[in-house]
Amino acid sequence: MRAVTLDAFDAAPAVRDDLPEPTAATGGLVVRVRASSVNPVDNAIAAGMLREMVDHDFPVVLGRDYAGIVEAIGADVEGYAVGDRVFGFVLHANPTVHEGSWAELIALTPEMQVAPKPPSLDLAAAGVAPLAGLALSEGETILIVGATGGVGSFAVQLAARARATIIAPAFEEDADYLRELGVTERLERDGDVVAAARDRHPDGVDALLDLVSYVPGVFDGALRDGGRVASTNGAAGEGPGRTNVMAVPSDDNLRRLAALLDDATLRVHVHDTFELDRATDALLALTERVRGKLAITVR
């Protein structure tokens, strides 16, 4: 079976074709993957950034999101049949860093992170949605740092749905894209973001969603007293109103996400698409300017 793996901390991710095909455990499924995407955690795993936080069981298969077709069903599984089109995502550590979705086949455990694919989305679009679409926050006046990325693009849409005033640092070339998503005010990305936000909102913003920092406090100066801050990278810090966001891949959450995607409340923007054999190129592309998601297709 083909998969993109990290075989050691000092190795580069690469495609292998000698992994054993998974089998369906009791209460589990095997899914033939047709689409996935690139998320920052994939680069973090590939760079060894998690080596001090959690055990790694090599070879580590990269990839979190997936969309595909049910290939096999274990005993005691209800609600799914061979041939069903499904989507979801694989936890980055369960309990070790080992399993991922950049593979031809994946086995989902009894704690399945799976739901029926939204009917109106094709598999390619569904495969880029789950992880980014679940880690979100809303606010009345919100500063979203990293709004052009996968999580940011979804966060802007949900904040716009809540009729929030949305402020985002971005390059001028990204202004039209962000405006279409719902961004109200664009700040210069290369400028002093905190000062610019305070200039427009002297009392501070109600909420901050920081999707780029890895340490707390970088943009906290833009917050009003008692303002809320959330981060997907552990940069929210600790205390009241501070939330380090983790996607919760429950069946209910995935079904709610599917409904938002299916009725076009949320739109998936795919910046570029890579075949599985070029997935390592997608890791590099993620470090460049990206609007929305980078998709991986598996044939």
Tab-separated table of C-alpha atoms in Angstrom:
chain	number	residue	atom	x	y	z
A	1	MET	CA	0.000	0.000	0.000
A	2	ARG	CA	1.218	3.513	-0.813
A	3	ALA	CA	1.470	6.154	1.884
A	4	VAL	CA	3.508	9.248	2.733
A	5	THR	CA	5.522	8.483	5.847
A	6	LEU	CA	8.074	9.915	8.213
A	7	ASP	CA	10.382	7.017	9.078
A	8	ALA	CA	12.586	8.768	11.659
A	9	PHE	CA	13.092	12.219	13.156
A	10	ASP	CA	16.174	12.746	11.001
A	11	ALA	CA	14.473	11.570	7.798
A	12	ALA	CA	12.492	13.534	5.241
A	13	PRO	CA	8.872	12.521	4.530
A	14	ALA	CA	8.630	10.272	1.472
A	15	VAL	CA	6.247	8.001	-0.390
A	16	ARG	CA	6.454	4.295	0.448
A	17	ASP	CA	4.643	1.489	-1.350
A	18	ASP	CA	5.382	-1.410	1.024
A	19	LEU	CA	3.034	-0.774	3.940
A	20	PRO	CA	0.563	-3.555	4.801
A	21	GLU	CA	-3.071	-2.942	3.984
A	22	PRO	CA	-5.177	-2.371	7.117
A	23	THR	CA	-8.060	-4.611	8.129
A	24	ALA	CA	-11.342	-3.635	9.742
A	25	ALA	CA	-11.360	-4.152	13.510
A	26	THR	CA	-14.493	-4.917	15.478
A	27	GLY	CA	-16.563	-1.757	15.449
A	28	GLY	CA	-14.344	-0.146	12.813
A	29	LEU	CA	-14.131	0.618	9.110
A	30	VAL	CA	-11.529	0.597	6.377
A	31	VAL	CA	-11.822	3.592	4.038
A	32	ARG	CA	-10.206	3.947	0.624
A	33	VAL	CA	-8.968	7.519	0.691
A	34	ARG	CA	-9.670	9.690	-2.335
A	35	ALA	CA	-8.797	13.128	-0.957
A	36	SER	CA	-7.024	14.829	1.904
A	37	SER	CA	-5.274	18.123	2.580
A	38	VAL	CA	-2.279	19.741	4.249
A	39	ASN	CA	-2.511	21.193	7.743
A	40	PRO	CA	0.154	22.946	9.829
A	41	VAL	CA	0.330	19.943	12.162
A	42	ASP	CA	1.688	17.883	9.246
A	43	ASN	CA	4.657	20.226	8.948
A	44	ALA	CA	5.057	20.187	12.732
A	45	ILE	CA	5.237	16.381	12.759
A	46	ALA	CA	7.607	16.286	9.780
A	47	ALA	CA	9.904	18.836	11.465
A	48	GLY	CA	9.975	16.890	14.740
A	49	MET	CA	8.293	19.709	16.658
A	50	LEU	CA	6.159	17.250	18.650
A	51	ARG	CA	8.968	14.860	19.611
A	52	GLU	CA	9.150	16.170	23.197
A	53	MET	CA	5.372	16.246	23.631
A	54	VAL	CA	4.176	12.807	22.545
A	55	ASP	CA	5.624	9.427	21.583
A	56	HIS	CA	6.095	8.636	17.894
A	57	ASP	CA	5.552	5.133	16.501
A	58	PHE	CA	7.484	4.954	13.224
A	59	PRO	CA	6.691	4.829	10.396
A	60	VAL	CA	4.378	7.791	10.933
A	61	VAL	CA	1.810	8.332	8.182
A	62	LEU	CA	1.173	12.037	7.637
A	63	GLY	CA	-2.209	13.645	6.903
A	64	ARG	CA	-5.277	14.416	9.020
A	65	ASP	CA	-8.335	15.091	6.845
A	66	TYR	CA	-9.799	12.515	4.519
A	67	ALA	CA	-12.726	11.791	2.255
A	68	GLY	CA	-13.224	8.411	0.655
A	69	ILE	CA	-15.260	5.270	0.176
A	70	VAL	CA	-15.932	2.560	2.747
A	71	GLU	CA	-13.971	-0.512	1.641
A	72	ALA	CA	-14.606	-2.926	4.519
A	73	ILE	CA	-16.633	-3.080	7.720
A	74	GLY	CA	-15.770	-4.803	10.997
A	75	ALA	CA	-18.195	-6.662	13.220
A	76	ASP	CA	-20.764	-4.673	15.202
A	77	VAL	CA	-20.723	-1.630	12.899
A	78	GLU	CA	-24.092	0.033	12.360
A	79	GLY	CA	-25.070	2.854	10.038
A	80	TYR	CA	-22.429	2.278	7.344
A	81	ALA	CA	-22.145	-0.038	4.346
A	82	VAL	CA	-19.425	-0.878	1.850
A	83	GLY	CA	-19.476	1.784	-0.850
A	84	ASP	CA	-20.655	4.639	1.404
A	85	ARG	CA	-18.909	7.955	0.816
A	86	VAL	CA	-17.589	9.360	4.083
A	87	PHE	CA	-15.325	12.075	5.459
A	88	GLY	CA	-13.627	12.967	8.723
A	89	PHE	CA	-10.152	13.213	10.193
A	90	VAL	CA	-7.583	11.230	12.114
A	91	LEU	CA	-6.250	12.482	15.442
A	92	HIS	CA	-2.563	13.418	15.313
A	93	ALA	CA	-1.821	11.249	18.366
A	94	ASN	CA	-4.050	8.319	19.310
A	95	PRO	CA	-2.267	7.683	21.672
A	96	THR	CA	1.026	7.974	19.737
A	97	VAL	CA	1.841	9.831	16.537
A	98	HIS	CA	1.471	6.999	14.039
A	99	GLU	CA	-1.676	6.885	11.918
A	100	GLY	CA	-2.536	9.409	9.217
A	101	SER	CA	-4.645	9.839	6.103
A	102	TRP	CA	-2.055	10.273	3.337
A	103	ALA	CA	-2.475	6.640	2.365
A	104	GLU	CA	-4.498	4.581	-0.068
A	105	LEU	CA	-6.372	2.901	2.800
A	106	ILE	CA	-6.967	3.876	6.423
A	107	ALA	CA	-8.482	1.923	9.304
A	108	LEU	CA	-10.853	3.790	11.587
A	109	THR	CA	-11.086	2.546	15.155
A	110	PRO	CA	-14.240	2.020	17.231
A	111	GLU	CA	-13.882	5.686	18.271
A	112	MET	CA	-14.472	6.563	14.637
A	113	GLN	CA	-13.913	10.117	13.433
A	114	VAL	CA	-16.255	9.680	10.483
A	115	ALA	CA	-19.545	10.929	9.068
A	116	PRO	CA	-21.403	10.665	5.756
A	117	LYS	CA	-19.909	12.994	3.138
A	118	PRO	CA	-21.998	16.129	2.445
A	119	PRO	CA	-24.084	15.219	-0.632
A	120	SER	CA	-23.402	18.467	-2.489
A	121	LEU	CA	-19.597	18.266	-2.142
A	122	ASP	CA	-17.360	16.134	-4.255
A	123	LEU	CA	-14.778	14.007	-2.464
A	124	ALA	CA	-11.938	16.420	-3.218
A	125	ALA	CA	-13.704	19.332	-1.498
A	126	ALA	CA	-14.892	17.205	1.425
A	127	GLY	CA	-11.371	15.947	2.020
A	128	VAL	CA	-9.979	19.392	2.822
A	129	ALA	CA	-12.722	20.486	5.210
A	130	PRO	CA	-12.878	18.574	8.512
A	131	LEU	CA	-9.905	19.694	10.611
A	132	ALA	CA	-10.040	23.364	9.678
A	133	GLY	CA	-13.815	23.524	9.892
A	134	LEU	CA	-14.023	22.325	13.478
A	135	ALA	CA	-11.489	24.611	15.179
A	136	LEU	CA	-13.382	27.948	15.151
A	137	SER	CA	-14.393	30.886	17.291
A	138	GLU	CA	-16.898	33.703	16.891
A	139	GLY	CA	-17.001	37.232	18.290
A	140	GLU	CA	-18.648	40.617	17.957
A	141	THR	CA	-15.474	42.459	16.893
A	142	ILE	CA	-12.807	39.888	16.100
A	143	LEU	CA	-9.219	40.094	14.922
A	144	ILE	CA	-8.327	36.971	12.937
A	145	VAL	CA	-4.596	36.563	12.352
A	146	GLY	CA	-4.054	34.007	9.591
A	147	ALA	CA	-7.409	34.613	7.921
A	148	THR	CA	-6.301	33.509	4.445
A	149	GLY	CA	-5.407	29.960	5.532
A	150	GLY	CA	-7.611	26.896	5.857
A	151	VAL	CA	-8.813	27.428	9.431
A	152	GLY	CA	-8.875	31.203	8.952
A	153	SER	CA	-11.028	31.033	5.832
A	154	PHE	CA	-13.654	28.980	7.660
A	155	ALA	CA	-13.422	31.164	10.780
A	156	VAL	CA	-14.096	34.308	8.726
A	157	GLN	CA	-17.186	32.735	7.193
A	158	LEU	CA	-18.610	31.694	10.560
A	159	ALA	CA	-17.820	35.062	12.127
A	160	ALA	CA	-19.534	36.767	9.187
A	161	ARG	CA	-22.540	34.525	9.727
A	162	ALA	CA	-22.617	35.810	13.318
A	163	ARG	CA	-22.592	39.371	11.908
A	164	ALA	CA	-19.271	40.158	13.521
A	165	THR	CA	-16.930	42.963	12.529
A	166	ILE	CA	-13.962	41.010	11.180
A	167	ILE	CA	-10.474	42.496	11.098
A	168	ALA	CA	-7.644	40.663	9.363
A	169	PRO	CA	-3.997	41.429	8.583
A	170	ALA	CA	-3.326	40.586	4.932
A	171	PHE	CA	-1.502	41.635	1.802
A	172	GLU	CA	-3.350	43.895	-0.615
A	173	GLU	CA	-3.418	41.062	-3.173
A	174	ASP	CA	-5.582	39.048	-0.765
A	175	ALA	CA	-8.091	41.843	-0.113
A	176	ASP	CA	-10.708	40.697	-2.635
A	177	TYR	CA	-10.529	37.081	-1.452
A	178	LEU	CA	-11.010	38.073	2.182
A	179	ARG	CA	-13.762	40.556	1.374
A	180	GLU	CA	-15.700	37.815	-0.400
A	181	LEU	CA	-15.371	35.614	2.686
A	182	GLY	CA	-16.670	38.401	4.930
A	183	VAL	CA	-13.677	40.355	6.248
A	184	THR	CA	-14.752	43.896	7.148
A	185	GLU	CA	-11.407	45.611	7.685
A	186	ARG	CA	-7.985	44.707	6.289
A	187	LEU	CA	-4.796	45.682	8.096
A	188	GLU	CA	-1.356	45.722	6.491
A	189	ARG	CA	0.192	42.344	7.167
A	190	ASP	CA	3.754	43.683	7.342
A	191	GLY	CA	2.857	46.577	9.630
A	192	ASP	CA	2.288	46.866	13.371
A	193	VAL	CA	-0.939	44.877	13.578
A	194	VAL	CA	-1.665	45.732	17.206
A	195	ALA	CA	-1.158	49.467	16.676
A	196	ALA	CA	-3.283	49.449	13.517
A	197	ALA	CA	-6.090	47.572	15.258
A	198	ARG	CA	-5.997	49.982	18.201
A	199	ASP	CA	-6.009	52.948	15.844
A	200	ARG	CA	-9.316	51.764	14.371
A	201	HIS	CA	-10.731	50.378	17.626
A	202	PRO	CA	-9.266	52.427	20.494
A	203	ASP	CA	-11.073	50.385	23.153
A	204	GLY	CA	-9.740	47.138	21.693
A	205	VAL	CA	-11.388	44.219	19.934
A	206	ASP	CA	-13.726	41.776	21.653
A	207	ALA	CA	-11.943	38.658	20.467
A	208	LEU	CA	-8.684	37.500	18.932
A	209	LEU	CA	-8.232	34.315	16.924
A	210	ASP	CA	-4.475	33.800	16.516
A	211	LEU	CA	-3.727	31.061	13.989
A	212	VAL	CA	-0.047	31.828	13.414
A	213	SER	CA	1.723	32.348	16.747
A	214	TYR	CA	3.240	29.579	18.865
A	215	VAL	CA	3.759	31.688	22.022
A	216	PRO	CA	1.153	33.726	23.925
A	217	GLY	CA	0.844	37.469	23.875
A	218	VAL	CA	1.950	38.418	20.365
A	219	PHE	CA	-1.310	40.199	19.483
A	220	ASP	CA	-2.911	40.542	22.930
A	221	GLY	CA	-2.376	44.312	22.864
A	222	ALA	CA	-5.282	44.579	20.434
A	223	LEU	CA	-7.759	43.151	22.985
A	224	ARG	CA	-10.103	45.189	25.142
A	225	ASP	CA	-10.109	44.547	28.866
A	226	GLY	CA	-11.752	41.179	29.380
A	227	GLY	CA	-11.441	40.285	25.690
A	228	ARG	CA	-11.311	36.676	24.567
A	229	VAL	CA	-8.432	34.969	22.759
A	230	ALA	CA	-8.243	31.588	21.042
A	231	SER	CA	-5.379	29.802	19.313
A	232	THR	CA	-4.925	26.546	17.440
A	233	ASN	CA	-1.197	26.493	18.272
A	234	GLY	CA	-1.256	26.791	22.061
A	235	ALA	CA	-0.676	30.566	21.964
A	236	ALA	CA	-3.806	31.612	23.871
A	237	GLY	CA	-2.063	31.290	27.203
A	238	GLU	CA	-3.982	30.451	30.364
A	239	GLY	CA	-6.766	32.109	32.299
A	240	PRO	CA	-10.366	33.271	31.874
A	241	GLY	CA	-11.373	33.888	28.270
A	242	ARG	CA	-8.302	32.115	26.876
A	243	THR	CA	-8.891	28.966	24.848
A	244	ASN	CA	-6.370	26.769	23.101
A	245	VAL	CA	-8.630	25.259	20.470
A	246	MET	CA	-8.557	21.586	19.603
A	247	ALA	CA	-10.759	20.087	16.921
A	248	VAL	CA	-13.157	17.551	18.423
A	249	PRO	CA	-13.826	14.944	15.711
A	250	SER	CA	-17.053	13.578	17.116
A	251	ASP	CA	-19.770	12.173	14.905
A	252	ASP	CA	-22.082	15.027	15.952
A	253	ASN	CA	-19.515	17.714	15.133
A	254	LEU	CA	-18.749	16.216	11.743
A	255	ARG	CA	-22.441	15.993	10.905
A	256	ARG	CA	-22.942	19.650	11.907
A	257	LEU	CA	-19.993	20.588	9.721
A	258	ALA	CA	-21.436	18.524	6.864
A	259	ALA	CA	-24.706	20.442	7.094
A	260	LEU	CA	-22.888	23.810	6.965
A	261	LEU	CA	-20.917	22.682	3.928
A	262	ASP	CA	-23.910	21.159	2.202
A	263	ASP	CA	-26.076	24.289	2.413
A	264	ALA	CA	-23.109	26.491	1.388
A	265	THR	CA	-22.967	28.331	4.713
A	266	LEU	CA	-19.304	27.341	4.565
A	267	ARG	CA	-17.417	27.261	1.276
A	268	VAL	CA	-14.201	25.334	0.692
A	269	HIS	CA	-11.562	27.218	-1.275
A	270	VAL	CA	-8.857	24.937	-2.684
A	271	HIS	CA	-5.718	26.927	-3.460
A	272	ASP	CA	-3.898	24.060	-5.201
A	273	THR	CA	-4.079	20.287	-5.580
A	274	PHE	CA	-1.289	17.704	-5.336
A	275	GLU	CA	-1.239	13.994	-6.146
A	276	LEU	CA	-0.205	11.707	-3.268
A	277	ASP	CA	3.224	11.189	-4.835
A	278	ARG	CA	3.782	14.974	-4.601
A	279	ALA	CA	2.472	15.412	-1.053
A	280	THR	CA	5.891	16.478	0.196
A	281	ASP	CA	5.746	19.380	-2.277
A	282	ALA	CA	2.474	20.385	-0.632
A	283	LEU	CA	4.245	20.544	2.743
A	284	LEU	CA	6.662	23.071	1.276
A	285	ALA	CA	3.837	24.994	-0.398
A	286	LEU	CA	2.114	25.405	2.963
A	287	THR	CA	5.006	27.590	4.136
A	288	GLU	CA	4.276	30.010	1.285
A	289	ARG	CA	1.250	32.260	0.739
A	290	VAL	CA	-1.888	30.124	0.567
A	291	ARG	CA	-5.533	31.112	0.206
A	292	GLY	CA	-7.701	28.410	1.711
A	293	LYS	CA	-6.553	24.795	1.580
A	294	LEU	CA	-3.980	22.675	-0.219
A	295	ALA	CA	-5.647	19.453	-1.353
A	296	ILE	CA	-4.165	15.968	-1.736
A	297	THR	CA	-5.735	13.490	-4.150
A	298	VAL	CA	-5.254	9.729	-3.938
A	299	ARG	CA	-5.815	7.541	-6.986
